[in-house]
JSON list of C-alpha atoms in Angstrom, two decimals:
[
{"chain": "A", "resi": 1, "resn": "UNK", "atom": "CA", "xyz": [161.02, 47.88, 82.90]},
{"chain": "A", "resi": 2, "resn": "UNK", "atom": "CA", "xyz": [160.35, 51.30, 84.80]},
{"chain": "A", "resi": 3, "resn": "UNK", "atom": "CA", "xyz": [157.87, 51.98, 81.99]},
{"chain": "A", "resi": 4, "resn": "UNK", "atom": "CA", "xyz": [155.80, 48.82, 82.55]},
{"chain": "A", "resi": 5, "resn": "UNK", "atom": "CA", "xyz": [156.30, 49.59, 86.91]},
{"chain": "A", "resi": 6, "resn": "UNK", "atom": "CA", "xyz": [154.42, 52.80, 86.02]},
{"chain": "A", "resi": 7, "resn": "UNK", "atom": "CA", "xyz": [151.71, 51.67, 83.55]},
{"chain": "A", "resi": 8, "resn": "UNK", "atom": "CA", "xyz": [150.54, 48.69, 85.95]},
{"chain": "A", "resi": 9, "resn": "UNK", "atom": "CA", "xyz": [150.91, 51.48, 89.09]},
{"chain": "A", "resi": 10, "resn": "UNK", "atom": "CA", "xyz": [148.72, 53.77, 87.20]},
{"chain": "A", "resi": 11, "resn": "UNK", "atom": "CA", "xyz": [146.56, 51.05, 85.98]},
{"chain": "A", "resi": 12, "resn": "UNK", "atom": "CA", "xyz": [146.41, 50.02, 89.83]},
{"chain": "A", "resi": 13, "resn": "UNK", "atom": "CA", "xyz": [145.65, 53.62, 91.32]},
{"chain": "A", "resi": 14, "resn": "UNK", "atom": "CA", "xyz": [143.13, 54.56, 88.51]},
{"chain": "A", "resi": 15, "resn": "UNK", "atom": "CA", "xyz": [140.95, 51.30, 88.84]},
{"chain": "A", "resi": 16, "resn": "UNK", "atom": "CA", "xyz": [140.40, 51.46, 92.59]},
{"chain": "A", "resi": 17, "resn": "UNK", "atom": "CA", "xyz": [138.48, 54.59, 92.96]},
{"chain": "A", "resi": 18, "resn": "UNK", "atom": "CA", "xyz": [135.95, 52.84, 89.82]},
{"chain": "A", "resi": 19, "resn": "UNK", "atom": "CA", "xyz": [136.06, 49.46, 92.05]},
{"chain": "A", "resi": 20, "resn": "UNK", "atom": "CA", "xyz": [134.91, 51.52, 95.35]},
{"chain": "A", "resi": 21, "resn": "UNK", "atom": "CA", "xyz": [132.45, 53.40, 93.36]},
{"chain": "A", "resi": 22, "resn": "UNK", "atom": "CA", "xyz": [130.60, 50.78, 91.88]},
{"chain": "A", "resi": 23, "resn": "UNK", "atom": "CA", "xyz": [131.00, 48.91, 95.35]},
{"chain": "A", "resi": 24, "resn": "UNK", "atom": "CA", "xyz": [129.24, 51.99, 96.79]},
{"chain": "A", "resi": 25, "resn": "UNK", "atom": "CA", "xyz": [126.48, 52.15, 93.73]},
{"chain": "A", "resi": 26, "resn": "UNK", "atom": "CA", "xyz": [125.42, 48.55, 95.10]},
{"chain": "A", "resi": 27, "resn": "UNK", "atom": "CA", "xyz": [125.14, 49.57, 98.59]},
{"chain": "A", "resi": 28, "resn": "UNK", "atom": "CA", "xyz": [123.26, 52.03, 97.64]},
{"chain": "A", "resi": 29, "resn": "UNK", "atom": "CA", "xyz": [120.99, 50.89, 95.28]},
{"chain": "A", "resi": 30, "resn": "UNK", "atom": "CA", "xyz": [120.58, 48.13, 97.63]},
{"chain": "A", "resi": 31, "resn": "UNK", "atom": "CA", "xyz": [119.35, 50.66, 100.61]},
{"chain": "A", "resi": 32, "resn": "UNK", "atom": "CA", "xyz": [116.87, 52.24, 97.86]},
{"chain": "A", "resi": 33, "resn": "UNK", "atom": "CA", "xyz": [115.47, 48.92, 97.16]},
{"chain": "A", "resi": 34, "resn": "UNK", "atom": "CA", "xyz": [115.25, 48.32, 100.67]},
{"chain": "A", "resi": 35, "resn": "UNK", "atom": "CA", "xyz": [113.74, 51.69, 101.05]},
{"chain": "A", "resi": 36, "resn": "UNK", "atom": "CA", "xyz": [111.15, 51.07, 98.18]},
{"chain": "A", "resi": 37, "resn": "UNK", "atom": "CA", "xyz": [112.55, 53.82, 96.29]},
{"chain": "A", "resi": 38, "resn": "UNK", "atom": "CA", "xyz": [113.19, 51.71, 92.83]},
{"chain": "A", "resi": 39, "resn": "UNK", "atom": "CA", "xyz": [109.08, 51.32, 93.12]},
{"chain": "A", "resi": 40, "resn": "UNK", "atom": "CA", "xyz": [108.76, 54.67, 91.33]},
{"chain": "A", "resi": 41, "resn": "UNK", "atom": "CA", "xyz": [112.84, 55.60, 90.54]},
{"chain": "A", "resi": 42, "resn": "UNK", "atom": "CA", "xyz": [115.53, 53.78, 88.55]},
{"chain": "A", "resi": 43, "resn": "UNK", "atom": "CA", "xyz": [118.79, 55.41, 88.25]},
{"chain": "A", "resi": 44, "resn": "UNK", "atom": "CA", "xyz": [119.01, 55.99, 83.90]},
{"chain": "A", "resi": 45, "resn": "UNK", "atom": "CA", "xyz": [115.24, 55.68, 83.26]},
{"chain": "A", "resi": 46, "resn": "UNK", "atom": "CA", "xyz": [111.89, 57.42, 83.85]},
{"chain": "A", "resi": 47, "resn": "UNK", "atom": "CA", "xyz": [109.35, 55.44, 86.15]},
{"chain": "A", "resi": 48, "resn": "UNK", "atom": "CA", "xyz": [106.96, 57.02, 87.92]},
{"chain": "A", "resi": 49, "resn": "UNK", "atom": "CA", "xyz": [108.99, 59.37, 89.26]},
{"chain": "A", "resi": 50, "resn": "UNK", "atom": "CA", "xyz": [112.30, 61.37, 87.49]},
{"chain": "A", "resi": 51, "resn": "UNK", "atom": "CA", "xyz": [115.38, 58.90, 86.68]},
{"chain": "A", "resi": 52, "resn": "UNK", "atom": "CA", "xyz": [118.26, 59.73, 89.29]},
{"chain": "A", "resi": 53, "resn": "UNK", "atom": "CA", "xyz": [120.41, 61.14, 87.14]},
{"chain": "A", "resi": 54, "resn": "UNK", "atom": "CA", "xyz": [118.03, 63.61, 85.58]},
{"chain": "A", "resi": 55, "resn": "UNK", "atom": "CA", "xyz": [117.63, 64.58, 89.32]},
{"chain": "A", "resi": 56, "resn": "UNK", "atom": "CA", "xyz": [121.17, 64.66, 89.98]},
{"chain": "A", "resi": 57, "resn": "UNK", "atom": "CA", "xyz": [121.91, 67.22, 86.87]},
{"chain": "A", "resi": 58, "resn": "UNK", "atom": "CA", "xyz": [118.84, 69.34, 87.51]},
{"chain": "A", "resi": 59, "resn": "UNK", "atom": "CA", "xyz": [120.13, 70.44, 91.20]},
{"chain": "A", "resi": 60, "resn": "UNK", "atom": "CA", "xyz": [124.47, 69.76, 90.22]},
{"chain": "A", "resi": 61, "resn": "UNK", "atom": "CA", "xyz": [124.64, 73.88, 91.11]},
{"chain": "A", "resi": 62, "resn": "UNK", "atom": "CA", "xyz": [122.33, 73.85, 93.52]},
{"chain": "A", "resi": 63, "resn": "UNK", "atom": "CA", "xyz": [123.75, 74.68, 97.08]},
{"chain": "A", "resi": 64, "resn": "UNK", "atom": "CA", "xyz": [120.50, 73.91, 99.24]},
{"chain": "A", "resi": 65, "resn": "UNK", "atom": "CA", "xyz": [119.46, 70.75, 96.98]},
{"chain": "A", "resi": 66, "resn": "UNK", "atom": "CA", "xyz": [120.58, 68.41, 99.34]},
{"chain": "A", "resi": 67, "resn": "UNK", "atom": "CA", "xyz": [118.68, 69.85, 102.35]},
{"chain": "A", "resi": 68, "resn": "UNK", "atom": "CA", "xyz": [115.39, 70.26, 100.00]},
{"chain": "A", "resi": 69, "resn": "UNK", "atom": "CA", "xyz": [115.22, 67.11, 98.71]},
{"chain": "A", "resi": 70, "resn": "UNK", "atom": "CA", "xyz": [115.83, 65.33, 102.12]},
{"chain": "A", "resi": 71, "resn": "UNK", "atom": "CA", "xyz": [112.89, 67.07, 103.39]},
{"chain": "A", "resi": 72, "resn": "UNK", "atom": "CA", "xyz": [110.77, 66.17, 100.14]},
{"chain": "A", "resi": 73, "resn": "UNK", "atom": "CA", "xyz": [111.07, 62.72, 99.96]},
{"chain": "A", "resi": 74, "resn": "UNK", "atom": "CA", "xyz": [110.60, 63.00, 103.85]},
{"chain": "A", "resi": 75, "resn": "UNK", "atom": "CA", "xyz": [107.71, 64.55, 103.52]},
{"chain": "A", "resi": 76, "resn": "UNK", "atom": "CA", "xyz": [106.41, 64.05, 99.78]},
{"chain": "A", "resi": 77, "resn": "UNK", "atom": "CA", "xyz": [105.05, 67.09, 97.13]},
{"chain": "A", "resi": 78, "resn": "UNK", "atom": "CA", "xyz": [104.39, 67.43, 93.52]},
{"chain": "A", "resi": 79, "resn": "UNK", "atom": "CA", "xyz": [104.83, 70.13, 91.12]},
{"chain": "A", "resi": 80, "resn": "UNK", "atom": "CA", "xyz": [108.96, 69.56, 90.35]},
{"chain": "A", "resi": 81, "resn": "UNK", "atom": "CA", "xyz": [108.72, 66.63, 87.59]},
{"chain": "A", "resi": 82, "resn": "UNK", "atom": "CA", "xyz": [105.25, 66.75, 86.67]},
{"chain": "A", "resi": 83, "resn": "UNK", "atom": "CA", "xyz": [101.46, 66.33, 88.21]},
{"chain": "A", "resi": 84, "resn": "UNK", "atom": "CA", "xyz": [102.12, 62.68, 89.75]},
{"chain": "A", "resi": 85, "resn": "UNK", "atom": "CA", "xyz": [102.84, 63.50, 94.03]},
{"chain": "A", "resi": 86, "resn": "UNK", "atom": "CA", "xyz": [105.75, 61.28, 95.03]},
{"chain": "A", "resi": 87, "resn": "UNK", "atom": "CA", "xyz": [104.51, 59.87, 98.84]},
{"chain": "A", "resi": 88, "resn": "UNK", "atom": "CA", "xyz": [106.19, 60.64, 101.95]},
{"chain": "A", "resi": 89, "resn": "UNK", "atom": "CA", "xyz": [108.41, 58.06, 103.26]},
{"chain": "A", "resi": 90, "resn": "UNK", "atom": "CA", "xyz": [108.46, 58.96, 107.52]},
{"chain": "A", "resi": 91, "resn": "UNK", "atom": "CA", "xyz": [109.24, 55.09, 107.88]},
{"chain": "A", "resi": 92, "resn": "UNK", "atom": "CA", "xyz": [112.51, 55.62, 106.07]},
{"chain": "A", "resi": 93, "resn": "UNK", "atom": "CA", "xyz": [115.01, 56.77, 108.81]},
{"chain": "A", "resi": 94, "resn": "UNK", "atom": "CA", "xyz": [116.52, 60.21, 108.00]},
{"chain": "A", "resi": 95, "resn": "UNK", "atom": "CA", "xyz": [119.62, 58.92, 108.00]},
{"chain": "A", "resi": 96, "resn": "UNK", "atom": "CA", "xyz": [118.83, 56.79, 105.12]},
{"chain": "A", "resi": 97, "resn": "UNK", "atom": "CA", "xyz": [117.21, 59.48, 103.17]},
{"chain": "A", "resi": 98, "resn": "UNK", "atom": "CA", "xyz": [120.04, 61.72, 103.83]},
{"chain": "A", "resi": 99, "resn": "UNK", "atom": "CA", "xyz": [122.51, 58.89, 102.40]},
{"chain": "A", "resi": 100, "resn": "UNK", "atom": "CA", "xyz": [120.63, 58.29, 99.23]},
{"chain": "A", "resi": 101, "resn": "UNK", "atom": "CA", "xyz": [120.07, 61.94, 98.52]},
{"chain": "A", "resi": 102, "resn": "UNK", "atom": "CA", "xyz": [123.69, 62.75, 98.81]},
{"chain": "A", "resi": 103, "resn": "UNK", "atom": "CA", "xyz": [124.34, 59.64, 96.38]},
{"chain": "A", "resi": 104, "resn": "UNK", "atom": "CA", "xyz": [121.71, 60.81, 93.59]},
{"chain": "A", "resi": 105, "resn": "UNK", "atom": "CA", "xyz": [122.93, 64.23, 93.59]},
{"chain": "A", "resi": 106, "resn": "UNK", "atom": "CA", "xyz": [126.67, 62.73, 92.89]},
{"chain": "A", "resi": 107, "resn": "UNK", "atom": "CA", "xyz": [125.86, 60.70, 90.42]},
{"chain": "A", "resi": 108, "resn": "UNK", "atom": "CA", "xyz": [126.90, 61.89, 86.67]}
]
């Protein structure tokens, strides 16, 4: 009996942080929909611009990526996945930006 108490308890405490985690992955996919971002991004696959996850293991080491790449999609450029410019997005509040930034560069 304690055996099966511990199984389902570590059954119970390993499946939560998955549940919240996808639960967060829909709010913020949602917000990059919102934000227009899945026009040129999708999270596994090449668009226009680089998949998410290529993105996210580019800058994994990279101390300053987050502040970087806030100001680049703020802003736009070209140059760090090919010759296509990704546009600025100044109607997307920083905040936003910020949020989905943070997510990408988290993502496995």
């Amino acid at each position: 009996m304690r055996r099966l108490v511990c199984a389902l308890l570590l059954v119970a405490t390993t499946a939560i942080p998955t549940l919240a985690l996808a639960e967060d992955d829909a709010a913020m996919l949602e917000l990059a929909d919102k934000s227009r971002c899945t026009a040129c991004h999708d999270v596994h696959e090449k668009v226009t611009g680089p998949a998410w996850a290529d993105v996210a293991k580019r800058y994994r080491n990279d101390a300053g990526a987050l502040e970087r790449l806030v100001l680049k999609v703020r802003e736009g450029g070209s140059g760090a996945w090919g010759t296509v410019p990704m546009s600025p997005n100044k109607r997307v509040p920083e905040e936003n930006i910020r949020k989905l930034v943070a997510w990408i560069l988290a993502l496995k």
